[in-house]
Coordinates of C-alpha atoms and ligand atoms in Angstrom, one line a residue:
Chain A
M273 CA -15.2 -16.9 20.4
A274 CA -11.3 -15.7 21.5
N275 CA -10.4 -17.5 24.3
V276 CA -7.3 -16.8 25.7
K277 CA -4.9 -19.9 25.9
V278 CA -1.7 -20.2 28.0
L279 CA 1.0 -21.9 28.0
V280 CA 1.9 -22.7 31.7
A281 CA 5.4 -23.9 31.7
K282 CA 8.4 -25.4 33.8
P283 CA 12.2 -23.9 31.9
G284 CA 14.9 -25.7 32.9
L285 CA 15.2 -28.4 36.2
D286 CA 12.8 -27.2 38.7
G287 CA 10.7 -30.4 39.7
H288 CA 8.4 -28.2 42.1
D289 CA 5.2 -28.5 40.3
R290 CA 2.6 -27.7 42.8
G291 CA 2.2 -24.9 42.5
A292 CA 2.4 -25.0 38.5
K293 CA -0.9 -27.3 39.0
V294 CA -2.4 -25.3 40.7
V295 CA -1.7 -21.9 39.1
A296 CA -3.5 -24.0 35.8
R297 CA -6.1 -24.8 37.4
A298 CA -7.4 -21.9 39.1
L299 CA -6.7 -20.4 35.2
R300 CA -9.1 -22.7 33.6
D301 CA -11.8 -22.0 36.5
A302 CA -11.4 -19.6 35.1
G303 CA -12.5 -20.0 31.9
F304 CA -9.0 -19.6 30.2
E305 CA -7.9 -22.7 27.5
V306 CA -4.8 -23.7 29.6
I307 CA -1.6 -25.7 27.9
Y308 CA 0.3 -27.2 30.1
T309 CA 3.5 -28.7 29.6
G310 CA 4.7 -30.6 32.6
I311 CA 8.4 -29.7 33.9
R312 CA 12.2 -30.4 33.1
L313 CA 12.1 -27.7 29.1
T314 CA 14.5 -26.2 27.9
P315 CA 13.6 -22.1 26.7
E316 CA 13.5 -23.6 22.7
Q317 CA 10.7 -26.0 23.5
I318 CA 8.4 -23.6 25.5
A319 CA 8.7 -21.0 23.1
E320 CA 8.4 -22.9 20.3
A321 CA 4.9 -25.1 22.0
A322 CA 3.7 -21.4 22.5
L323 CA 4.5 -20.8 18.7
Q324 CA 2.8 -23.9 17.5
D325 CA -0.8 -23.5 20.7
D326 CA -0.5 -19.7 19.6
V327 CA -1.1 -18.5 23.3
N328 CA -1.4 -14.8 25.1
V329 CA 0.1 -15.8 27.1
V330 CA 3.6 -17.9 28.7
A331 CA 3.1 -17.9 32.5
L332 CA 6.2 -19.6 33.3
S333 CA 7.1 -21.4 37.1
L334 CA 10.1 -21.3 38.5
L335 CA 11.4 -22.1 42.8
S336 CA 14.6 -23.7 42.0
G337 CA 16.8 -20.0 41.4
A338 CA 17.5 -20.5 38.3
H339 CA 14.7 -17.2 37.3
N340 CA 17.0 -14.8 35.8
T341 CA 18.2 -17.1 33.2
L342 CA 15.9 -18.9 31.9
F343 CA 12.6 -15.9 31.9
P344 CA 15.1 -13.9 29.7
K345 CA 15.7 -16.2 27.5
V346 CA 12.3 -17.9 27.0
V347 CA 11.3 -14.0 26.1
E348 CA 14.0 -13.5 23.9
L349 CA 12.9 -16.9 21.7
L350 CA 9.6 -15.7 21.8
K351 CA 11.1 -12.2 20.0
E352 CA 13.4 -14.7 17.9
K353 CA 9.9 -16.6 16.4
G354 CA 7.4 -13.1 15.8
L355 CA 5.3 -13.7 19.3
N356 CA 5.5 -9.6 19.8
D357 CA 2.1 -9.6 21.4
V358 CA 2.9 -13.1 23.8
L359 CA 2.3 -11.3 26.9
V360 CA 5.1 -13.7 29.5
I361 CA 4.6 -13.7 33.1
G362 CA 6.1 -15.9 35.5
G363 CA 5.9 -16.7 39.8
G364 CA 7.8 -19.4 42.3
V365 CA 10.2 -18.3 44.1
I366 CA 11.6 -15.2 43.2
P367 CA 13.5 -12.4 45.6
D368 CA 11.9 -9.0 45.6
A369 CA 15.7 -7.5 44.2
D370 CA 15.3 -10.0 40.7
I371 CA 11.6 -8.6 39.8
P372 CA 12.8 -5.6 38.2
G373 CA 15.6 -7.5 36.4
L374 CA 12.5 -9.3 34.9
K375 CA 10.8 -6.5 33.6
A376 CA 13.9 -5.2 32.2
A377 CA 14.1 -8.1 30.3
G378 CA 10.4 -8.3 28.8
V379 CA 8.6 -10.3 31.7
A380 CA 5.1 -8.7 32.6
E381 CA 5.0 -9.7 36.2
V382 CA 6.2 -11.2 38.7
F383 CA 3.8 -13.3 41.3
T384 CA 5.8 -14.7 44.1
P385 CA 4.6 -17.6 46.8
G386 CA 1.1 -16.2 48.9
T387 CA -0.3 -14.7 46.0
P388 CA -4.2 -15.6 45.9
T389 CA -5.4 -16.9 43.0
G390 CA -7.5 -13.8 41.8
N391 CA -4.5 -11.7 41.3
I392 CA -3.3 -13.9 39.0
V393 CA -6.1 -14.3 36.7
E394 CA -7.4 -10.1 37.2
F395 CA -3.2 -9.3 35.3
I396 CA -3.8 -11.6 32.4
N397 CA -7.3 -10.1 31.9
A398 CA -6.1 -6.2 32.5
N399 CA -3.0 -7.3 30.1
V400 CA -3.7 -10.3 27.4
K401 CA -3.4 -8.5 23.6
Chain B
M193 CA 0.9 -11.1 7.6
N194 CA -0.6 -12.6 4.0
I195 CA -1.2 -16.0 6.7
V196 CA -1.9 -17.9 3.3
E197 CA 1.1 -16.7 1.0
E198 CA 3.4 -17.3 4.5
L199 CA 2.0 -20.5 4.7
L200 CA 2.1 -21.8 1.1
N201 CA 5.4 -19.9 -0.9
N202 CA 7.6 -19.4 2.7
H203 CA 6.9 -22.5 5.1
S204 CA 5.5 -20.4 7.8
R205 CA 4.9 -22.9 10.9
L206 CA 3.7 -19.3 12.3
A207 CA 1.4 -18.8 9.8
L208 CA -0.1 -22.4 10.0
S209 CA -0.2 -21.5 13.6
K210 CA -2.2 -18.3 13.1
G211 CA -4.0 -19.6 10.5
I212 CA -5.4 -22.5 13.0
T213 CA -6.8 -19.7 15.1
A214 CA -8.8 -18.2 12.3
V215 CA -10.1 -21.1 11.8
E216 CA -9.9 -22.0 15.7
N217 CA -12.1 -18.3 16.6
E218 CA -14.2 -18.4 13.1
Y219 CA -12.3 -15.1 12.7
D220 CA -13.3 -12.7 9.7
N221 CA -10.2 -14.1 7.1
A222 CA -10.9 -17.9 8.1
V223 CA -13.3 -18.2 4.6
E224 CA -10.8 -16.5 2.7
I225 CA -7.6 -18.9 4.2
M226 CA -9.7 -21.7 3.9
T227 CA -10.1 -20.7 0.2
K228 CA -7.0 -20.6 -0.5
I229 CA -5.7 -23.1 0.5
Y230 CA -7.7 -26.0 -0.2
P231 CA -6.9 -26.5 -3.6
H232 CA -3.4 -27.2 -2.2
T233 CA -4.6 -29.7 0.5
G234 CA -6.0 -33.7 -0.1
N235 CA -2.5 -35.1 -0.1
A236 CA -1.5 -36.2 3.2
Y237 CA -3.4 -39.3 4.9
V238 CA -5.0 -39.0 8.0
I239 CA -4.9 -40.9 10.9
G240 CA -8.0 -41.2 13.8
I241 CA -6.5 -42.3 17.3
T242 CA -9.6 -42.3 20.0
G243 CA -10.0 -44.2 23.1
P244 CA -11.5 -43.8 26.7
P245 CA -9.8 -41.0 28.8
G246 CA -6.2 -42.0 30.1
A247 CA -6.2 -44.8 27.4
G248 CA -2.1 -43.6 26.3
K249 CA -3.2 -42.1 23.5
S250 CA -1.7 -38.8 23.8
T251 CA 1.7 -41.3 24.7
M252 CA 0.8 -43.2 21.5
T253 CA 0.4 -40.6 19.3
D254 CA 4.0 -39.4 20.0
K255 CA 5.8 -42.3 19.4
I256 CA 3.6 -43.0 16.1
A257 CA 4.6 -39.5 15.6
K258 CA 8.3 -40.5 16.1
E259 CA 8.2 -43.6 14.1
Y260 CA 6.8 -41.8 11.3
R261 CA 9.8 -39.3 11.0
K262 CA 12.3 -42.5 11.2
R263 CA 10.5 -43.7 8.0
G264 CA 11.0 -39.9 6.6
K265 CA 7.4 -38.7 6.5
T266 CA 6.7 -35.0 8.2
V267 CA 3.6 -34.8 11.0
G268 CA 1.0 -32.5 12.0
I269 CA -1.1 -33.0 15.3
V270 CA -4.6 -31.8 16.3
A271 CA -5.1 -32.9 20.0
I272 CA -8.2 -32.0 21.6
D273 CA -9.7 -32.6 24.9
P274 CA -12.6 -31.6 26.5
T275 CA -13.8 -27.9 27.5
S276 CA -15.3 -27.7 31.3
P277 CA -18.4 -27.3 31.5
Y278 CA -18.5 -24.9 34.6
S279 CA -16.2 -22.3 33.4
G280 CA -15.6 -22.7 29.6
G281 CA -12.1 -22.7 30.1
A282 CA -9.9 -25.8 29.9
I283 CA -6.9 -28.2 30.5
L284 CA -5.3 -29.5 27.4
G285 CA -2.6 -31.8 28.1
D286 CA -2.3 -33.6 25.6
R287 CA 0.9 -31.7 24.9
I288 CA 2.6 -32.8 28.2
R289 CA 3.4 -36.4 26.5
M290 CA 5.2 -34.0 23.5
M291 CA 7.4 -32.1 24.2
D292 CA 10.5 -33.7 22.7
L293 CA 8.9 -33.5 19.2
M294 CA 9.3 -29.5 20.2
S295 CA 12.4 -29.6 18.8
D296 CA 12.1 -31.3 15.1
E297 CA 10.6 -29.3 12.1
G298 CA 9.4 -32.2 11.1
I299 CA 6.4 -32.5 12.9
F300 CA 3.9 -29.6 15.0
V301 CA 1.4 -30.2 17.6
R302 CA -1.4 -28.0 17.7
S303 CA -3.8 -28.5 21.1
M304 CA -7.8 -28.1 20.8
A305 CA -10.3 -27.1 22.9
T306 CA -13.5 -28.9 21.9
R307 CA -15.6 -25.2 23.7
G308 CA -18.9 -27.4 23.4
S309 CA -19.3 -26.2 20.5
L310 CA -21.8 -29.3 19.5
G311 CA -21.4 -29.4 15.5
G312 CA -19.1 -26.8 14.9
L313 CA -15.7 -28.3 16.5
S314 CA -15.5 -30.9 13.6
Q315 CA -15.7 -28.6 11.5
K316 CA -12.8 -27.0 13.5
A317 CA -10.7 -30.0 13.9
G318 CA -11.0 -30.7 9.7
D319 CA -10.0 -27.2 8.8
A320 CA -7.4 -27.1 10.8
V321 CA -6.7 -30.6 9.6
K322 CA -6.7 -29.2 6.2
L323 CA -3.7 -26.2 7.1
M324 CA -1.3 -28.9 8.4
D325 CA -2.2 -30.9 4.3
A326 CA -2.0 -27.3 2.4
Y327 CA 1.6 -26.7 4.5
G328 CA 2.6 -30.3 3.5
F329 CA 2.8 -32.9 6.1
E330 CA 2.2 -36.3 5.0
V331 CA 0.8 -37.6 8.4
I332 CA -2.1 -36.2 10.6
I333 CA -2.8 -37.6 13.5
V334 CA -5.8 -36.6 15.2
E335 CA -6.0 -37.3 19.0
T336 CA -10.1 -37.6 20.7
V337 CA -11.2 -38.5 23.9
G338 CA -14.1 -41.0 22.4
V339 CA -16.5 -40.6 24.7
G340 CA -19.1 -38.2 22.4
Q341 CA -20.4 -38.2 19.2
S342 CA -19.0 -35.6 17.9
E343 CA -16.4 -36.9 19.0
V344 CA -17.3 -39.7 17.3
D345 CA -17.6 -37.5 14.2
I346 CA -13.7 -35.8 13.9
V347 CA -11.9 -39.8 13.8
K348 CA -15.1 -40.0 10.8
T349 CA -12.7 -37.9 9.2
A350 CA -9.8 -39.8 9.4
D351 CA -8.9 -42.2 6.4
T352 CA -7.5 -45.1 9.8
T353 CA -9.2 -44.6 12.7
M354 CA -7.5 -46.9 16.0
V355 CA -9.4 -47.2 18.7
V356 CA -7.2 -47.4 21.8
V357 CA -8.2 -49.4 24.2
I358 CA -6.7 -50.7 28.6
P359 CA -6.8 -53.7 30.4
G360 CA -9.3 -53.1 32.9
M361 CA -11.6 -51.7 32.4
G362 CA -14.3 -53.1 33.1
D363 CA -17.7 -52.1 32.5
D364 CA -16.8 -49.4 30.5
I365 CA -15.8 -51.6 27.8
Q366 CA -19.9 -52.5 27.6
A367 CA -20.2 -49.1 26.3
I368 CA -17.5 -48.4 23.4
K369 CA -18.1 -51.6 22.4
A370 CA -20.5 -50.6 19.9
G371 CA -18.6 -47.3 18.8
I372 CA -15.7 -49.6 18.3
L373 CA -17.0 -52.0 15.8
E374 CA -18.9 -49.2 14.4
I375 CA -15.3 -46.1 13.4
G376 CA -12.2 -48.9 14.7
D377 CA -9.5 -49.6 11.6
L378 CA -7.1 -50.4 13.5
I379 CA -7.1 -51.7 17.5
T380 CA -4.4 -51.1 19.8
I381 CA -4.3 -52.8 23.8
N382 CA -2.4 -50.1 24.9
K383 CA -0.7 -51.5 28.7
A384 CA -0.1 -54.3 27.9
D385 CA 1.9 -54.4 30.7
R386 CA -0.9 -54.4 32.8
E387 CA -2.6 -57.6 33.9
G388 CA -6.1 -58.4 32.4
T389 CA -4.9 -57.7 28.5
D390 CA -4.3 -61.9 27.6
K391 CA -8.6 -61.6 28.6
L392 CA -9.2 -57.6 26.7
N393 CA -7.3 -59.7 23.8
I394 CA -10.1 -62.7 23.5
E395 CA -12.1 -60.6 24.2
M396 CA -12.1 -58.2 21.8
E397 CA -11.3 -61.0 19.0
M398 CA -14.7 -62.3 19.4
M399 CA -16.7 -59.0 19.1
L400 CA -14.7 -59.2 15.5
E401 CA -16.0 -62.2 15.3
L402 CA -19.7 -61.3 16.2
N403 CA -19.4 -58.6 13.3
P404 CA -20.5 -59.9 9.9
E405 CA -19.1 -55.7 8.4
H406 CA -15.5 -57.1 8.3
V407 CA -15.0 -59.3 5.3
S408 CA -12.4 -58.1 3.1
W409 CA -11.1 -55.5 6.4
R410 CA -10.1 -57.3 10.0
P411 CA -9.4 -54.6 12.4
P412 CA -5.6 -55.8 13.1
I413 CA -5.5 -55.7 17.4
N414 CA -2.0 -55.1 18.3
R415 CA -1.1 -54.7 22.1
T416 CA 1.2 -52.1 22.5
I417 CA 3.4 -50.1 25.8
A418 CA 3.6 -47.0 24.7
S419 CA 5.1 -45.8 27.2
K420 CA 8.1 -48.1 26.9
N421 CA 8.1 -47.4 23.2
E422 CA 6.8 -50.7 22.9
G423 CA 4.9 -52.5 20.4
I424 CA 4.5 -49.3 17.8
E425 CA 5.9 -50.3 14.8
A426 CA 3.9 -53.4 14.5
V427 CA 0.5 -51.0 15.1
V428 CA 2.8 -47.6 12.3
D429 CA 3.0 -51.7 10.3
S430 CA -1.3 -51.5 10.4
I431 CA -1.9 -48.2 10.1
E432 CA 0.1 -48.9 6.3
E433 CA -1.3 -51.7 5.9
H434 CA -4.6 -50.5 5.8
K435 CA -3.1 -47.7 3.8
A436 CA -2.6 -50.0 1.2
Y437 CA -5.8 -52.2 1.0
L438 CA -7.7 -48.9 0.8
M439 CA -5.9 -47.8 -2.4
E440 CA -6.0 -51.4 -3.5
S441 CA -9.4 -51.7 -3.1
G442 CA -10.5 -48.3 -4.6
K443 CA -12.6 -47.6 -1.0
L444 CA -9.4 -44.5 0.0
A445 CA -10.9 -42.9 -2.9
E446 CA -14.8 -43.8 -1.9
I447 CA -14.7 -42.4 1.9
R448 CA -13.1 -38.7 0.9
Q449 CA -16.3 -38.5 -1.1
A450 CA -18.7 -39.4 1.3
R451 CA -16.8 -37.1 3.9
I452 CA -16.3 -34.4 1.0
K453 CA -20.5 -35.3 1.3
T454 CA -20.4 -35.3 5.5
E455 CA -18.6 -32.3 5.7
V456 CA -20.2 -30.0 2.5
V457 CA -24.1 -31.3 4.5
A458 CA -21.9 -30.5 7.7
M459 CA -21.3 -26.7 6.5
V460 CA -24.4 -26.2 5.3
N461 CA -26.4 -26.5 7.8
D462 CA -24.4 -24.4 11.0
R463 CA -24.9 -21.7 7.7
V464 CA -28.6 -22.3 8.0
N465 CA -28.4 -22.8 11.6
R466 CA -26.5 -19.6 12.5
Y467 CA -29.1 -17.2 9.9
I468 CA -32.1 -19.1 11.4
D469 CA -30.6 -17.8 14.8
K470 CA -30.2 -14.7 14.3
N471 CA -33.1 -13.7 11.5
V472 CA -35.3 -16.4 13.6
V473 CA -34.6 -17.5 17.0
E474 CA -33.0 -14.0 18.2
T475 CA -36.0 -11.2 17.4
D476 CA -38.5 -9.3 19.6
D477 CA -40.7 -11.1 17.6
F478 CA -40.1 -15.1 17.7
G479 CA -39.9 -14.3 21.4
K480 CA -43.6 -12.9 21.4
T481 CA -44.5 -16.2 19.6
V482 CA -42.7 -17.7 22.0
A483 CA -45.1 -16.1 24.8
R484 CA -47.4 -17.1 22.8
L485 CA -47.4 -20.4 22.3
S486 CA -46.6 -21.4 26.0
T487 CA -50.0 -20.1 27.0
R488 CA -51.6 -22.4 23.7
E489 CA -53.0 -19.3 22.3
I490 CA -51.0 -20.5 19.5
E491 CA -49.7 -23.6 17.9
P492 CA -46.6 -24.9 17.2
Y493 CA -47.1 -26.3 13.7
S494 CA -48.7 -23.2 12.1
V495 CA -45.7 -21.6 14.0
V496 CA -43.2 -23.9 12.1
E497 CA -45.2 -23.4 8.1
E498 CA -44.2 -19.5 8.6
I499 CA -41.3 -19.9 9.4
V500 CA -39.9 -21.7 7.1
I501 CA -42.3 -20.2 3.9
N502 CA -40.0 -16.5 5.5
V503 CA -37.0 -17.8 5.5
L504 CA -36.5 -19.5 2.5
K505 CA -38.3 -16.9 0.5
Ligands
B12_114 C1 7.0 -28.3 48.9 C2 8.2 -28.5 48.5 C3 9.2 -29.4 47.8 C4 8.6 -31.1 47.3 C5 7.5 -30.7 45.5 C6 6.7 -31.1 45.2 C7 6.6 -30.5 44.4 N1 5.8 -31.6 43.2 O1 5.6 -29.5 44.0 C8 9.4 -31.6 47.3 C9 9.6 -32.2 48.7 C10 9.8 -33.3 46.6 C11 10.4 -30.4 47.5 C12 12.4 -30.8 47.0 C13 13.2 -30.4 46.8 N2 13.3 -29.1 47.0 CO1 12.0 -28.0 48.0 N3 9.5 -26.8 48.7 C14 9.0 -26.9 49.3 C15 7.9 -25.9 49.4 C16 7.9 -26.4 51.2 C17 7.1 -25.5 49.0 C18 6.7 -25.2 47.3 C19 5.4 -25.3 47.5 O2 4.6 -26.6 46.8 N4 4.5 -24.2 47.6 C20 3.1 -24.8 47.2 C21 2.8 -24.0 45.6 C22 1.0 -23.2 45.1 O3 3.2 -22.2 45.8 P1 4.2 -22.2 44.7 O4 4.8 -22.8 44.2 O5 4.8 -21.0 45.9 O6 3.2 -20.7 43.7 C23 2.2 -19.5 44.1 C24 3.7 -18.9 43.8 O7 4.8 -18.6 43.8 C25 2.4 -18.3 42.6 N5 3.7 -19.5 41.3 C26 4.4 -20.0 41.0 N6 4.3 -20.2 40.2 C27 3.7 -19.4 38.9 C28 3.9 -19.8 37.6 C29 3.4 -18.1 37.2 C30 2.7 -18.1 35.9 C31 2.2 -17.7 38.3 C32 2.2 -16.6 37.5 C33 3.0 -17.2 39.6 C34 3.1 -19.2 40.2 O8 1.6 -18.4 42.6 C35 1.3 -19.7 43.2 C36 -0.1 -19.3 44.0 O9 0.0 -18.6 45.0 C37 9.6 -24.5 48.8 C38 9.2 -23.5 50.4 C39 8.5 -22.5 50.0 N7 7.5 -22.2 51.0 O10 8.6 -21.9 49.0 C40 10.6 -25.3 49.3 C41 11.6 -24.8 47.7 C42 11.4 -24.6 47.2 N8 12.2 -26.1 47.7 C43 13.7 -26.1 47.7 C44 14.4 -27.3 47.7 C45 16.3 -25.6 47.9 C46 14.2 -28.4 47.1 C47 15.3 -29.8 46.7 C48 17.0 -29.0 45.9 C49 15.5 -29.7 47.9 C50 16.8 -31.4 48.3 N9 17.9 -30.5 48.4 O11 16.7 -32.0 47.9 C51 14.2 -30.6 46.4 C52 14.4 -30.2 45.0 C53 13.3 -31.3 44.1 C54 13.8 -30.9 43.0 N10 13.4 -31.8 41.8 O12 13.3 -29.4 41.9 C55 14.1 -24.2 48.6 C56 14.3 -23.4 46.7 C57 15.8 -22.7 47.0 C58 16.2 -21.3 45.9 N11 14.8 -20.9 45.1 O13 16.6 -21.1 46.8 C59 12.6 -24.0 48.9 C60 12.7 -22.8 48.9 C61 13.0 -24.3 50.8 C62 14.0 -22.9 50.9 N12 13.1 -22.3 51.8 O14 14.6 -24.0 50.4 N13 10.4 -29.4 47.6
GTP115 N1 1.6 -49.2 32.5 C1 1.8 -47.7 31.8 N2 1.1 -46.7 30.8 C2 0.8 -46.3 30.1 C3 1.0 -46.9 28.5 N3 1.3 -45.7 28.0 C4 1.4 -44.6 28.6 N4 0.8 -44.5 29.7 C5 0.5 -44.0 31.1 O1 -0.9 -43.5 31.7 C6 -0.8 -41.9 31.6 C7 -2.6 -41.5 30.3 O2 -1.3 -41.0 28.4 P1 -1.6 -40.1 27.8 O3 -0.9 -40.4 26.7 O4 -1.5 -38.8 28.3 O5 -3.2 -41.0 27.8 P2 -4.4 -40.9 26.8 O6 -5.1 -41.1 26.6 O7 -3.9 -39.1 26.2 O8 -5.7 -39.0 28.1 P3 -6.3 -38.0 27.5 O9 -6.0 -37.4 26.6 O10 -6.5 -37.6 29.2 O11 -7.3 -38.2 27.4 C8 0.6 -41.3 31.7 O12 0.5 -41.5 32.2 C9 0.9 -42.6 30.5 O13 2.4 -42.5 30.9 C10 1.3 -48.2 29.0 O14 1.0 -48.6 27.9 N5 1.4 -48.4 30.2
MG116 MG1 -4.1 -37.6 25.5

């Protein structure tokens, strides 16, 4: 009876929400419980929502270029709140050069434009705790 | 982490969250947690909000929560959305309307999927409410889409139930009328910025007129534009009036006692059903019995008799 819960969130001022919605629907269709939280959120709002819904995965979407500061900030706040087992993944318009830095900061995987959603589902199933 | 200890004594939001997960996922420690927190429940006032999809229930919940915060109360929210029957997954979209509550420590929002568990859902939602109650939230709001019986069962666990309707629902309104009469202590016409509000208001008035049940409490009809925070104070005033009415008339104690009875009966039924599933339905013998039944080699009445006698032994 334990369903995987995924919070899909967009930190910062970026209004591109198509990708986040596509991902949210694909995850629902794969049997996950998806909490979609909309656009323009602070890392604090995202981390608090993750705590209150006790999610297994936090999925961050950004196309504006602010990922290098906002993604690590979310990871940090999750840890601060004691959410140590949460899998954090990200996606959107993210240059390849930035990906190693994001991974070092605790983002488990980054999915860039053109990723088939099946890959995201597979990754979550293989890595969720 | 000791969930009970952390929840009751250290005011840990993480413990509250983990506790709800335990009941939601039916973890082994769920019964123990509920047993220990139960003596600390019964202090919160529970409000149920229901209505058709997209009526503005979440927007309303957000605004009512803020109004209660202004009045000095802490607020827990359980927001329930349907599970997709196709994939077993769900998109829980209620929280999107409540994101600016996330920076207030006096508020806690939990999203829940129906997970197709018909009877089980109201019990799980009820347990989530109890955990929030034990934690110390003074007002608890339960939001559910008013479509199915299990959703109606959930709002029945509330002290005050508010039904949200909107203009332009056409014939849908006919379908939910019976339900409204049965469960609504308050009726709120949301999206009052839309055409048809006056007409709907008259329809609602007439409906209440025709219902003989409302002798001592007549459900007030409020108009709101939740997205603009208009009319919310009056709604909260109405909730408080209903609460005062329930307390003064002694009805609050009455409905809470009736609720406990319903709850215990449901829990017993649930246990019995599970026992029968495991020890009867899922056995090889039962499969063979069904095969023999379908060829009419035997008849079901004696089979049932035998099963019941065996189970009760
Ligand atoms: C459509 C679009 C818009 C639409 C957005 C509509 C909407 N509601 O989403 C509109 C026209 C409104 C728009 C506006 C702007 N845009 Co625009 N837009 C695009 C465009 C062409 C496509 C984005 C898209 O929807 N793709 C389709 C979806 C399905 O793909 P996706 O989001 O990439 O998601 C996939 C993956 O990335 C991944 N993924 C995404 N998120 C997540 C999350 C997780 C957790 C996971 C696992 C995976 C994942 O999975 C998805 C499926 O494969 C891109 C260019 C591009 N090719 O990406 C520019 C682009 C994103 N926009 C850009 C810009 C600059 C703007 C504006 C600032 C333009 C302006 N000057 O006005 C505004 C700002 C809008 C705002 N409020 O933030 C730039 C961003 C530059 C940057 N990053 O440095 C881009 C890259 C164009 C460019 N090359 O310059 N835009
Ligand atoms: N015009 C108008 N729109 C409103 C009003 N209140 C809410 N809305 C909008 O109605 C839409 C649905 O609102 P929600 O609060 O999500 O409705 P809901 O009943 O919780 O929806 P579900 O949980 O999906 O059944 C949103 O776009 C709101 O902004 C209102 O008073 N007037
Ligand atoms: Mg809602």
